[in-house]
CSV table of C-alpha atoms in Angstrom, one decimal:
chain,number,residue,atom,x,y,z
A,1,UNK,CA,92.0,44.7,37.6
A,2,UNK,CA,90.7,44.0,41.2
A,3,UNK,CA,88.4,41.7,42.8
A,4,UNK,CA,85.8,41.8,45.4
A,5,UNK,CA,84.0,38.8,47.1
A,6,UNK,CA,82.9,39.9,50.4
A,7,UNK,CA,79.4,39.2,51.0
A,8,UNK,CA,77.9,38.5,47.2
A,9,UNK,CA,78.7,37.4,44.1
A,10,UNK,CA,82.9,37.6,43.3
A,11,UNK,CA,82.9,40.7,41.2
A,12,UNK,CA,86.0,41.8,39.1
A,13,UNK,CA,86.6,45.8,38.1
A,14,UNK,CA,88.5,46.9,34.9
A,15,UNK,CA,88.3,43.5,33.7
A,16,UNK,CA,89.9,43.8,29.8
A,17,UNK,CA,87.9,42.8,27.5
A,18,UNK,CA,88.2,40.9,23.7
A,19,UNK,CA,85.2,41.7,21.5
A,20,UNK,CA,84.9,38.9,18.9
A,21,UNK,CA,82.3,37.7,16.1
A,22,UNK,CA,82.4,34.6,18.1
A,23,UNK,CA,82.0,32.6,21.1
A,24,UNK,CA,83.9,31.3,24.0
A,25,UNK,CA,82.4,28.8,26.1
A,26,UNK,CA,83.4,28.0,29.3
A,27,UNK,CA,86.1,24.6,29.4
A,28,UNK,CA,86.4,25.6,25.7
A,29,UNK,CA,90.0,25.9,23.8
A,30,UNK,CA,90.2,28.7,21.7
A,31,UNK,CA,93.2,30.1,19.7
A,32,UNK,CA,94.0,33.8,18.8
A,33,UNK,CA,96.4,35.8,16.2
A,34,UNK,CA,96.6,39.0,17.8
A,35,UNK,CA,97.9,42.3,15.8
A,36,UNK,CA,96.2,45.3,16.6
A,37,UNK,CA,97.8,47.9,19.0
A,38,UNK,CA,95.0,48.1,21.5
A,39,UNK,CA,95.3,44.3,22.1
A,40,UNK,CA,99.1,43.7,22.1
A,41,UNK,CA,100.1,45.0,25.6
A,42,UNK,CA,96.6,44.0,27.1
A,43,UNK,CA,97.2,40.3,26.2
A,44,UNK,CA,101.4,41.0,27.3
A,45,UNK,CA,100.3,42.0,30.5
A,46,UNK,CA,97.2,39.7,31.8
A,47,UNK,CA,100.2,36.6,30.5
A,48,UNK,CA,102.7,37.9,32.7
A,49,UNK,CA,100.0,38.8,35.7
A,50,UNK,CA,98.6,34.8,35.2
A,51,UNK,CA,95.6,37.3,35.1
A,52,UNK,CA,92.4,36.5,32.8
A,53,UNK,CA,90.4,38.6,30.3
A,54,UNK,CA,87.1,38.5,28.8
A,55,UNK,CA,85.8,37.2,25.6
A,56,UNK,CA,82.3,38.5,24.3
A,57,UNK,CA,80.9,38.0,21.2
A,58,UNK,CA,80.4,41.1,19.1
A,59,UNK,CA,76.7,42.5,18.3
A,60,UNK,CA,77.6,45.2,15.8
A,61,UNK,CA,81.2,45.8,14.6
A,62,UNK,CA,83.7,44.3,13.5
A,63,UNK,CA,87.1,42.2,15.4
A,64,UNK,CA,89.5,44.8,13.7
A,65,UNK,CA,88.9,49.1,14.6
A,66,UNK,CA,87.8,50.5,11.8
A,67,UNK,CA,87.2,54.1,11.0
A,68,UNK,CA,84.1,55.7,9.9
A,69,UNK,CA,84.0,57.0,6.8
A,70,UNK,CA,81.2,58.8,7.3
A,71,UNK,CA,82.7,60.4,10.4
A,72,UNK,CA,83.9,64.4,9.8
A,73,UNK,CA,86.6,66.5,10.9
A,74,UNK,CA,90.2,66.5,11.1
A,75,UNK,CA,90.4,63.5,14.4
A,76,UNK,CA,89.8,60.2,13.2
A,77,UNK,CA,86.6,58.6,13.9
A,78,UNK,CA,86.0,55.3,14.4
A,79,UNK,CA,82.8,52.9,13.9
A,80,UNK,CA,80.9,51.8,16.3
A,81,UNK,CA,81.3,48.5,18.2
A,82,UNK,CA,78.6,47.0,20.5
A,83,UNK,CA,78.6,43.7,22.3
A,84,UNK,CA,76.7,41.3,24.4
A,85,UNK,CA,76.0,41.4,27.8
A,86,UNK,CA,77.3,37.6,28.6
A,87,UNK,CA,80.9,36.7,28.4
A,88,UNK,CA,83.5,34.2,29.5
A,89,UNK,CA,87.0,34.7,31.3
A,90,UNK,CA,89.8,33.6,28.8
A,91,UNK,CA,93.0,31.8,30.8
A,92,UNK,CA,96.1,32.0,28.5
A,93,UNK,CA,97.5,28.8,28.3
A,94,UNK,CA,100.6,29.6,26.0
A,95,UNK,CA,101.9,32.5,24.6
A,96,UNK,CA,104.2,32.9,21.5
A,97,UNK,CA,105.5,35.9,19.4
A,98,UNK,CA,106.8,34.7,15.6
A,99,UNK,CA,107.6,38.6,15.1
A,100,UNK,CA,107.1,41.8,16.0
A,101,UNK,CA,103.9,42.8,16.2
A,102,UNK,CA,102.3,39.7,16.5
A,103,UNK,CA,101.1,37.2,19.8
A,104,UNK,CA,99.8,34.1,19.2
A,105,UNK,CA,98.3,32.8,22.0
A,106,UNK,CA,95.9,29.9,22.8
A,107,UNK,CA,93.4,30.4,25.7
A,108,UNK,CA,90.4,28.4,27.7
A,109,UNK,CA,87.3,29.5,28.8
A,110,UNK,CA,86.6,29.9,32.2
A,111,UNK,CA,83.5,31.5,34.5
A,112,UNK,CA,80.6,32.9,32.7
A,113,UNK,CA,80.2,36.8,33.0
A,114,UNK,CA,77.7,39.9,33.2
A,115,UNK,CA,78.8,43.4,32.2
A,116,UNK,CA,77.8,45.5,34.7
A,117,UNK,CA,79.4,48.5,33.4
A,118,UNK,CA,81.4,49.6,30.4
A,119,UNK,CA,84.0,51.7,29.4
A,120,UNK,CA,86.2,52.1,26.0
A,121,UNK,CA,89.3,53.6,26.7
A,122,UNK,CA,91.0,56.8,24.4
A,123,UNK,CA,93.4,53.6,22.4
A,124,UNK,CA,89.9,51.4,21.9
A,125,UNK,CA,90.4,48.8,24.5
A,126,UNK,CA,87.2,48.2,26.5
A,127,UNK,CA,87.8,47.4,30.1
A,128,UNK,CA,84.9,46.3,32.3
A,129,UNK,CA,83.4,45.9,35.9
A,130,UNK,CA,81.9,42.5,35.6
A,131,UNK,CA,79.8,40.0,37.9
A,132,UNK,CA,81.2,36.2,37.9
A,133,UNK,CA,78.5,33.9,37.7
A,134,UNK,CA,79.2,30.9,40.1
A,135,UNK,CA,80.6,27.7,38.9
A,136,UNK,CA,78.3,25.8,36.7
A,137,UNK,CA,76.7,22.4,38.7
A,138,UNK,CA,77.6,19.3,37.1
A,139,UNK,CA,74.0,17.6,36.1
A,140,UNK,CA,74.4,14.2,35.0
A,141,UNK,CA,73.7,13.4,31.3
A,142,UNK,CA,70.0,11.5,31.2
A,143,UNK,CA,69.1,8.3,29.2
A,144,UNK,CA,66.9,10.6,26.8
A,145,UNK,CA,70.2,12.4,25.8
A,146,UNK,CA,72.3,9.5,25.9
A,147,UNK,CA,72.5,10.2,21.8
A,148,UNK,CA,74.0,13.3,22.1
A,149,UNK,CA,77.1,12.0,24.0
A,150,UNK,CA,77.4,9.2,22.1
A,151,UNK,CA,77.2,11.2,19.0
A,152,UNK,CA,80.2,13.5,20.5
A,153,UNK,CA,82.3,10.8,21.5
A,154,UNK,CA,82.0,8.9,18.0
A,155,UNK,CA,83.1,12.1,16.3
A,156,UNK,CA,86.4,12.4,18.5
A,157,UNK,CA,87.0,8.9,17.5
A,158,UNK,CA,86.7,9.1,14.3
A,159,UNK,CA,88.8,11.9,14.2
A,160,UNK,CA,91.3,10.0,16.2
A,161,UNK,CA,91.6,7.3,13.8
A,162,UNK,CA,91.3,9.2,10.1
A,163,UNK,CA,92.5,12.9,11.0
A,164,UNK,CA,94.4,12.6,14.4
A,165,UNK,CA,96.4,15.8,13.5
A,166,UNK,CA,93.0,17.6,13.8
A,167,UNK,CA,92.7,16.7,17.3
A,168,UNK,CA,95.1,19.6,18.6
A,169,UNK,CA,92.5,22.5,16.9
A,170,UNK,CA,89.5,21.3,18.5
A,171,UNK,CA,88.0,23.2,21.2
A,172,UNK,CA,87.3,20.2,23.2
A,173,UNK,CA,90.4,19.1,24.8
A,174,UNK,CA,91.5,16.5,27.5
A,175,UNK,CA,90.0,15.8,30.2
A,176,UNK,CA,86.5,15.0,28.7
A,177,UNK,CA,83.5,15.2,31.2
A,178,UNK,CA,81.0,12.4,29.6
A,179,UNK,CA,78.5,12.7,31.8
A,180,UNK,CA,78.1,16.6,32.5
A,181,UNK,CA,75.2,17.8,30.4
A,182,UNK,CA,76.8,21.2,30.4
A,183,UNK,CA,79.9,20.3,29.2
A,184,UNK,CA,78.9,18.1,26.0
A,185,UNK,CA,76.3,21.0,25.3
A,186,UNK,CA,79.1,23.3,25.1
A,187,UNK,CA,81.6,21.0,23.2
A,188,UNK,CA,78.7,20.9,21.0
A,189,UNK,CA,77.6,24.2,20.8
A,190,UNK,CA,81.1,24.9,19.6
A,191,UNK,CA,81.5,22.3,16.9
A,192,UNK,CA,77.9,22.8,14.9
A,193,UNK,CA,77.4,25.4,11.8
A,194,UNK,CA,74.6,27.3,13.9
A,195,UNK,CA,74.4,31.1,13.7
A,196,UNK,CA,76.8,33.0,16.1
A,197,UNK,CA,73.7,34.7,17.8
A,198,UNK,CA,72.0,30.9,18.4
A,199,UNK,CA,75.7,30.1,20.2
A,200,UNK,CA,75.8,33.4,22.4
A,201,UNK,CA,71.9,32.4,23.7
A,202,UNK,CA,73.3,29.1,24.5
A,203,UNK,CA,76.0,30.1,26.0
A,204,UNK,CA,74.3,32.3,28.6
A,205,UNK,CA,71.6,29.6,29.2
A,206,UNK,CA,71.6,29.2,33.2
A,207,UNK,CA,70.4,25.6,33.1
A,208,UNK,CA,72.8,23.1,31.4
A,209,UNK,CA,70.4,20.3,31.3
A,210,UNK,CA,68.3,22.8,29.2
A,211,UNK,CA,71.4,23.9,26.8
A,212,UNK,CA,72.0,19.9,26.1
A,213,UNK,CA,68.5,19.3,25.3
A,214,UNK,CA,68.5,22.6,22.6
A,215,UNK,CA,71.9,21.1,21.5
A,216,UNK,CA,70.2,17.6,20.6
A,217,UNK,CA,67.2,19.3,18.8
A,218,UNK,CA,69.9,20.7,16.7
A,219,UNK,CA,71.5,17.9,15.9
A,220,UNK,CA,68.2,16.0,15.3
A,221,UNK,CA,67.2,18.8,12.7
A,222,UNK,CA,71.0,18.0,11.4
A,223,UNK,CA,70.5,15.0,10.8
A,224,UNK,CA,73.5,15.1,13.5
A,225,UNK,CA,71.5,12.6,16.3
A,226,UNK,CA,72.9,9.0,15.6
């Protein structure tokens, strides 16, 4: 994987990529049980490199290969896997192997993505040349959406105080940005029961002040806005 960030955007080549029926947001916490073949010495390598690799969110297919049954002749065929356009660079952040054949790793989401070109590879890893989108402003949270962070911040303390061994599988982890619309918006986007296609189109949502004001709709249809 090599970079480039001469006179434009940073761009990254041959970028690895995870195709998931979820979705990563950036500063989120995310863990992963990897098995399958293709992903093993991807995910050995980018640990040992400190190098990242990209999470999108499925559009057709599923996490795990599977063949198509429909498919003829004596090679095996295998069913087709789409994905969105958007991602986020994954960080490992620990790494363990209970047994052969299996990684266990936990990872955080990093810089937003674009797929500029795309490539599966003959073992059904998809590698890809990718644009970086630049670091996300920090917009302070306004009075109007003062619920929506208060809202977040009596969840975590209520799971503090009643479930505190939950507090390790959240994705939102220490240190908490309070007042950086686009950081509750994600912690949020992560948390609610909303439709993985409803989290990828927030997720890519350039403005964050935007993205928190969708999140607190949400929450006010939930029932959610305190």
């Amino acid at each position: 994987m090599t970079s480039s960030a001469s006179t434009g955007p940073l761009t990254l080549t041959q970028l690895p990529l995870f195709p998931l029926n979820t979705v990563l947001f950036p500063g989120g916490w995310m863990p992963l049980r990897i098995f399958e073949v293709r992903y093993l010495d991807m995910i050995g390598r980018c640990h040992r490199a400190g190098a990242p690799f990209g999470i999108v969110c499925l559009s057709e297919g599923h996490e795990v290969r599977q063949v198509d049954p429909q498919a003829r002749g004596d090679a095996p065929a295998f069913a087709k896997e789409d994905f969105h356009s958007v991602g986020v660079l994954a960080r490992i952040d620990s790494l363990d192997k209970p047994q052969p054949g299996l990684l266990m790793i936990r990872c955080q989401g990093q810089q937003r993505f674009k797929v500029d070109r795309r490539q599966q590879l003959p073992h059904g890893l998809w590698v890809a040349d990718v644009t970086l989108d630049a670091p996300e402003p920090v917009v302070p949270v306004p009075d109007h959406l003062d619920g929506a962070r208060n809202r977040l911040q009596q969840l975590l303390m209520n799971l503090r105080e009643r479930q505190p061994e939950m507090l390790a599988q959240l994705p939102l982890q220490e240190p908490y940005h309070w007042n950086d619309c686009g950081w509750v918006a994600n912690r949020w986007a992560e948390l609610l029961p909303t439709p993985t296609e409803l989290k990828q189109r927030l997720m890519s949502l350039d403005n964050p002040l935007l993205r928190l004001e969708l999140v607190a709709d949400l929450l006010d249809r939930l029932g959610l806005d305190g």
